[in-house]
Structures are given as C-alpha cells and as structure tokens.
Coordinates of C-alpha atoms in Angstrom, one line a residue:
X280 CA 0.0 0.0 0.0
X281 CA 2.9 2.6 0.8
X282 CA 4.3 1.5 -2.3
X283 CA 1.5 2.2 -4.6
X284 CA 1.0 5.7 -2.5
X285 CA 4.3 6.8 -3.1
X286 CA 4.6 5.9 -6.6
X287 CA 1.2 7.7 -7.2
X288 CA 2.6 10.9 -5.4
X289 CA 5.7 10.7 -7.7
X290 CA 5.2 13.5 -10.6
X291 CA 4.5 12.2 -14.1
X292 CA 5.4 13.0 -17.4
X293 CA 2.6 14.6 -20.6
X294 CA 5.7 14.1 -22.5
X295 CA 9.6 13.1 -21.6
X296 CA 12.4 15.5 -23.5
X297 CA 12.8 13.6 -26.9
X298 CA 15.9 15.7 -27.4
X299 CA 18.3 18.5 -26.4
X300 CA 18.7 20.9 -29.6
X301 CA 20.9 24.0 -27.6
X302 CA 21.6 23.3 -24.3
X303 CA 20.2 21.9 -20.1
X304 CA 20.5 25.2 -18.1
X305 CA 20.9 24.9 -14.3
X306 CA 19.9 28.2 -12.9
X307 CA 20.7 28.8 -9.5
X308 CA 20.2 25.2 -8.2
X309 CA 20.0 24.8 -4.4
X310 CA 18.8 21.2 -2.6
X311 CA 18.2 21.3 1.3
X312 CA 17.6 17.5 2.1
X313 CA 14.5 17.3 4.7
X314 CA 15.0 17.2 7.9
X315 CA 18.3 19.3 7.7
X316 CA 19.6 22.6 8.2
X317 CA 22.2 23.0 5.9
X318 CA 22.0 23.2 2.2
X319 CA 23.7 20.4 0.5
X320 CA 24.2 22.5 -3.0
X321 CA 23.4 25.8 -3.4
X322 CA 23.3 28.7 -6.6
X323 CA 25.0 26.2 -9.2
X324 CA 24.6 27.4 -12.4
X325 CA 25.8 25.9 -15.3
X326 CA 25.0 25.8 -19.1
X327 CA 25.6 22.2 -20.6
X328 CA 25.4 22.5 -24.0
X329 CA 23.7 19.5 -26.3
X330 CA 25.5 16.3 -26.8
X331 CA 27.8 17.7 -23.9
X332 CA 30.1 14.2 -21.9
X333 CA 30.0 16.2 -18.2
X334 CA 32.6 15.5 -15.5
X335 CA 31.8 16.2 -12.3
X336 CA 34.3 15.9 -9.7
X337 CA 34.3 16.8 -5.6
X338 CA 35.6 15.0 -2.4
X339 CA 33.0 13.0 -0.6
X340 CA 29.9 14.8 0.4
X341 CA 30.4 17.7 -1.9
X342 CA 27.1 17.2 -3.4
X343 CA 27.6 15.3 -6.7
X344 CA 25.2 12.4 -6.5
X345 CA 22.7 14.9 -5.3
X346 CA 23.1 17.1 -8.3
X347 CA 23.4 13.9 -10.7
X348 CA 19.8 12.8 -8.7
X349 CA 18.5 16.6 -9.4
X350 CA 19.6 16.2 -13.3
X351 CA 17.7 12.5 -13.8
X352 CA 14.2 14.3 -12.4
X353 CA 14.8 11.9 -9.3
X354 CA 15.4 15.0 -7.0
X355 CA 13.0 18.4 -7.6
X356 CA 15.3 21.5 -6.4
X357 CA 14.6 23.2 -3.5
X358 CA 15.4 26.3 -4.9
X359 CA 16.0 27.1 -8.7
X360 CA 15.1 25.5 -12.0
X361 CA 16.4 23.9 -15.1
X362 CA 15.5 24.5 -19.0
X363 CA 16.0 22.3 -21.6
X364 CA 16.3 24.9 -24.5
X365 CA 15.5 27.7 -22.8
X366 CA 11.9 26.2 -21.5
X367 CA 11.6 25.1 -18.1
X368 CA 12.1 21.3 -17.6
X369 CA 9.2 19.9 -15.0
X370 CA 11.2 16.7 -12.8
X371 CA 8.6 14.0 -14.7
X372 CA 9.4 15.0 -18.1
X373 CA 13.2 14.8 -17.0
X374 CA 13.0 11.9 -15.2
X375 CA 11.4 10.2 -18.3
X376 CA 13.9 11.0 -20.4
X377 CA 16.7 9.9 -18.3
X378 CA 18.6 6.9 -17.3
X379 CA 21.8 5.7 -15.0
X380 CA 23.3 3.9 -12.6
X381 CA 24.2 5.1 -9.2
X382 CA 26.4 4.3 -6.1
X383 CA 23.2 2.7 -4.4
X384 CA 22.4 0.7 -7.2
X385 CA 19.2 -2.2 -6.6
X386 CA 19.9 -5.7 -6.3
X387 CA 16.8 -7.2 -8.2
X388 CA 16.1 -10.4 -7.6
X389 CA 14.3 -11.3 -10.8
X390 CA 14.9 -12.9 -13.3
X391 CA 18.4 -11.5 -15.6
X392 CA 16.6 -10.6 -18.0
X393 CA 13.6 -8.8 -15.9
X394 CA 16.7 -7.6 -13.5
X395 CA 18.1 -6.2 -16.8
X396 CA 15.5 -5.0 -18.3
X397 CA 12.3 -3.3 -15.3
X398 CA 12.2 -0.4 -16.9
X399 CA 11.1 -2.0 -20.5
X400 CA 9.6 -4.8 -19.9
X401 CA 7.7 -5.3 -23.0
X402 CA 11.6 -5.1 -24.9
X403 CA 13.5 -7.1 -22.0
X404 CA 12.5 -10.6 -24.3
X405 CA 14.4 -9.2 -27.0
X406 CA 17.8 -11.2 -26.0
X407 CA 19.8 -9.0 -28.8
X408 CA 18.9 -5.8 -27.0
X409 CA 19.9 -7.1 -23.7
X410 CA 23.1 -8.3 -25.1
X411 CA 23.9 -5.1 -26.6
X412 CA 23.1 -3.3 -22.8
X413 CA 24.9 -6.5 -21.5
X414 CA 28.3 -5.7 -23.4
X415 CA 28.1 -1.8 -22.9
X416 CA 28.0 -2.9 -18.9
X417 CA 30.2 -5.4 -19.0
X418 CA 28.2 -7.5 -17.8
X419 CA 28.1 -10.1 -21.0
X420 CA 30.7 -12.5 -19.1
X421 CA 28.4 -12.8 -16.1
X422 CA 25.0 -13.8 -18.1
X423 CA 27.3 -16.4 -19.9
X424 CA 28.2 -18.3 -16.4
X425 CA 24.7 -18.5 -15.6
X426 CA 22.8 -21.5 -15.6
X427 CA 20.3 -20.9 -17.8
X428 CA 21.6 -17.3 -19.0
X429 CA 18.8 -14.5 -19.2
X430 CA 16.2 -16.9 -18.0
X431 CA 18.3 -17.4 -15.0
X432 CA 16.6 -16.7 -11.5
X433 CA 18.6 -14.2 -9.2
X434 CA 19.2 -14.2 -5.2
X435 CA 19.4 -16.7 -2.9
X436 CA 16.0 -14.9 -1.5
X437 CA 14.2 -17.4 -4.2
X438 CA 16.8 -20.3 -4.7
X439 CA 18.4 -18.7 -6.9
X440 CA 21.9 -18.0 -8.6
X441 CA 23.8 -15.8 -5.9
X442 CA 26.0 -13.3 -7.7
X443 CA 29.1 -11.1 -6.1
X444 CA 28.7 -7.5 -5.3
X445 CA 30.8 -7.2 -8.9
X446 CA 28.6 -8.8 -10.8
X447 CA 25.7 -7.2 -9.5
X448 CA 27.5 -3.9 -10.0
X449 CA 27.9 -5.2 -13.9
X450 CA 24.1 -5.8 -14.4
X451 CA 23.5 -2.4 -12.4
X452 CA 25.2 -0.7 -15.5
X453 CA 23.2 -2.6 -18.0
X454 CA 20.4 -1.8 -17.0
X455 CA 21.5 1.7 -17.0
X456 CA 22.3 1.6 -20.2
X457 CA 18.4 -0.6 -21.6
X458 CA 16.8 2.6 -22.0
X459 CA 17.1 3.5 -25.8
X460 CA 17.7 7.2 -26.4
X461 CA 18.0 8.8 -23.5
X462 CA 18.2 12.8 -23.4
X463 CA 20.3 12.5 -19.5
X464 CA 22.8 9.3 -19.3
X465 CA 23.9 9.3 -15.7
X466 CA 27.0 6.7 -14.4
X467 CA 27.0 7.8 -10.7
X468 CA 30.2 6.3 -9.1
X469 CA 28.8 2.9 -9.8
X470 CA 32.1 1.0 -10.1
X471 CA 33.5 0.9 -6.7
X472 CA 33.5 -3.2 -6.5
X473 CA 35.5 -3.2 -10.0
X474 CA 39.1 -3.1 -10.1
X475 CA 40.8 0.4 -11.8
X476 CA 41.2 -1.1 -15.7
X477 CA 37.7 -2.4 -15.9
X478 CA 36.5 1.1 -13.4
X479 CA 38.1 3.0 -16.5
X480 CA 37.0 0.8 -19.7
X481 CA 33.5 1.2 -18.2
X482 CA 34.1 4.5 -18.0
X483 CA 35.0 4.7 -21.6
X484 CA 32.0 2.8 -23.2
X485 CA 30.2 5.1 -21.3
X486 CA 31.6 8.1 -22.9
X487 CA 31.6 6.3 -26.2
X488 CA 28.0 5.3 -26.3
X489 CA 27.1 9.3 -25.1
X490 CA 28.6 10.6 -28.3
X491 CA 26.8 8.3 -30.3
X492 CA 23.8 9.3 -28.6
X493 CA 25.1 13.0 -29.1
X494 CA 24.9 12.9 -32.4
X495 CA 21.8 11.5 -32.3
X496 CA 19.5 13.3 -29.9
X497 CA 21.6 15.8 -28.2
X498 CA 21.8 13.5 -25.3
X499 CA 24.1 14.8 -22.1
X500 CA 26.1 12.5 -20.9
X501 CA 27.1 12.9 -16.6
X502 CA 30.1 11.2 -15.2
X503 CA 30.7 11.2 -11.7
X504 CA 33.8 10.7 -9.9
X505 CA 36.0 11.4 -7.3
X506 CA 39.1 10.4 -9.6
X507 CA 40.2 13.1 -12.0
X508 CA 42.1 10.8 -14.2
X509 CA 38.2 9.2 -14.7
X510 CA 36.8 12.6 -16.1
X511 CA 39.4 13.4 -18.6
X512 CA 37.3 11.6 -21.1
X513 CA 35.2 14.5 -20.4
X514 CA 34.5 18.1 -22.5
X515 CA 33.4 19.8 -19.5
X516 CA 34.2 19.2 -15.7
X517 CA 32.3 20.5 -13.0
X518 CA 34.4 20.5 -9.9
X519 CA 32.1 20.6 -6.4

C-alpha cells in the first residue's frame, strides 16, 4: 500500500524530452535534504550544451550524487530550475527521459533478463537488445556463467543464482544503459567493486555510447567521480 501511494505521489510526465537541440540550463540550483539545516548545494549554475560528456568531480559529500539525482528528475530542487532549450524542464518530463546507474544501485532479484531489463519490460525478451546493454556494462561475461543465461533466477531470497557485489554492479550498469535514447545518461560512481582497468573501460564505453547518442539526440552524458584521471574523457568538468 505505501508503495502504490508513493509511486502515485511521484510526478508524471505529458511528455519526456525527446531531445536536447541547444543546451540543459541549471539556474541557480540549491537542494536542502529534509529534515536538515544545511543546504547540500546551493546557486549552481551551469550551461551544458547538447551532446555535452559532463565530468563532475568533488571530495565526498560535496554534493555530486545529489546534483546527478536533481539532473535525472529523481530530485526536484529546492530552490532554482532547469531549461531544456531555454523552456523550463518539469522533474517527470526529466526523469522520463533519463537513465543511470548510481552508487546505491538495486539488487533485483528477478529474473536476468527482468533484473536487466524493469524499466522495458515489454523489450527485456528481445535477447539482442539485452546483449547489446549486457556488453556496454560489462556484464556479457556474467549472463554467460549462468545457468540458464537470461532466463536465470537471481538471489538466494528465491533459490536462486547468488551473484558477487561485482557482478551485480555489472548488471547495475546494463540496466542503466536498456533505456534507448535517453536525453540525460547518468554513471553515478557505480564501479567501486571493480578493479581500476575495468572502473576506467566502463568508463570509456560510457563516454563512447554518449557521443553516439550526441549525435543522435543531443543527449548529455554525466560522469561522476571522485578520480580526475576518470573525467578526462570529459568536454566539460564540474568541480564541487
């Protein structure tokens, strides 16, 4: 029942951004979790222009997954608000239009190819799509060593295959990277379980599949790190 409340209260997109033609415009962005006095960002403002790969870089608890959450429509800003070609961007039609994968990633105990593919399930039987998500996240070599590949049960919760806090990192990222066309692709410090080689490949398929998507729909793509040598794959860096 809270479930179904909460989801309800969420807000909902008429319409998700189908594309970015000029530039996302954060203007004078502020976030004050609840509860606290403090404000955890306060008057950023920033033009990203369209088709943009964004560093953002910061010691811990400078505020970067909270403006990462604010730019996916997850977080509305306390104070402030940001325009997608110069027209203001409400959270549900940002949040639409937006995908990633974050430090707190979910460990879905599904099915792989429902853990995958939540967010479309109606595509998540297509096994060429979730290969091609599978590969991006690195997570290819972890559907081969299961039994019965995507139709493999997850978690020991229901008898099924238990999977290392790597591997459920990998299929974090591929499922981060089902959504087709995204206008926001967010990679949130996901990759603290991985080693630095595969940390930084990731990292590079990232930045390679946002300027496909660049090209394609002036998608911005928003890497978060607290390594610099991560975001110099990046054309701009924000530094918190």
């Amino acid at each position: 029942g809270w479930l179904r409340d909460r989801t309800a209260g969420l807000p909902r997109a008429s319409a998700p951004i189908g594309r970015i033609d000029e530039a996302l415009v954060l203007d004078g962005i502020g976030y004050t979790y609840p509860g606290r006095d403090d404000a955890t960002l306060s008057e950023v403002s920033v033009t990203i222009p369209a088709g943009t790969v964004l560093g953002i870089v910061g010691v811990n608890g400078a505020g970067k997954s909270t403006l990462a959450k604010i730019l996916t429509g997850l977080l509305e800003p306390t104070v402030g608000e940001l325009r997608v070609d110069g027209v203001r961007a409400p959270t549900g039609a940002l949040s639409a239009a937006t995908t990633g994968t974050f430090q707190d990633y979910a460990h879905l105990e599904l099915l792989a190819r429902e853990s995958v593919g939540v967010a479309h399930l109606d595509r998540a039987q297509d096994d060429a799509e979730l290969a091609e998500a599978a590969e991006a996240g690195g997570a290819d070599a972890v559907i081969s060593r299961l039994a019965d590949g995507w139709q493999t049960q997850l978690g020991t919760a229901f008898d099924g295959a238990e999977l290392s806090k790597g591997q459920w990192q990998r299929l974090a990222l591929a499922r981060g990277l089902f959504k087709s066309d995204p206008t926001v692709l967010v990679l949130d410090e996901p990759t603290a379980a991985l080693d630095p080689q595969s940390e930084h490949d990731i990292f590079a398929a990232f930045a390679g599949r946002a300027r496909v998507l660049g090209e394609r729909n002036g998608a911005i793509t928003v890497l978060v790190s607290h390594r610099f040598s991560t975001v110099t794959m990046t054309d701009l860096i924000i530094v918190l």
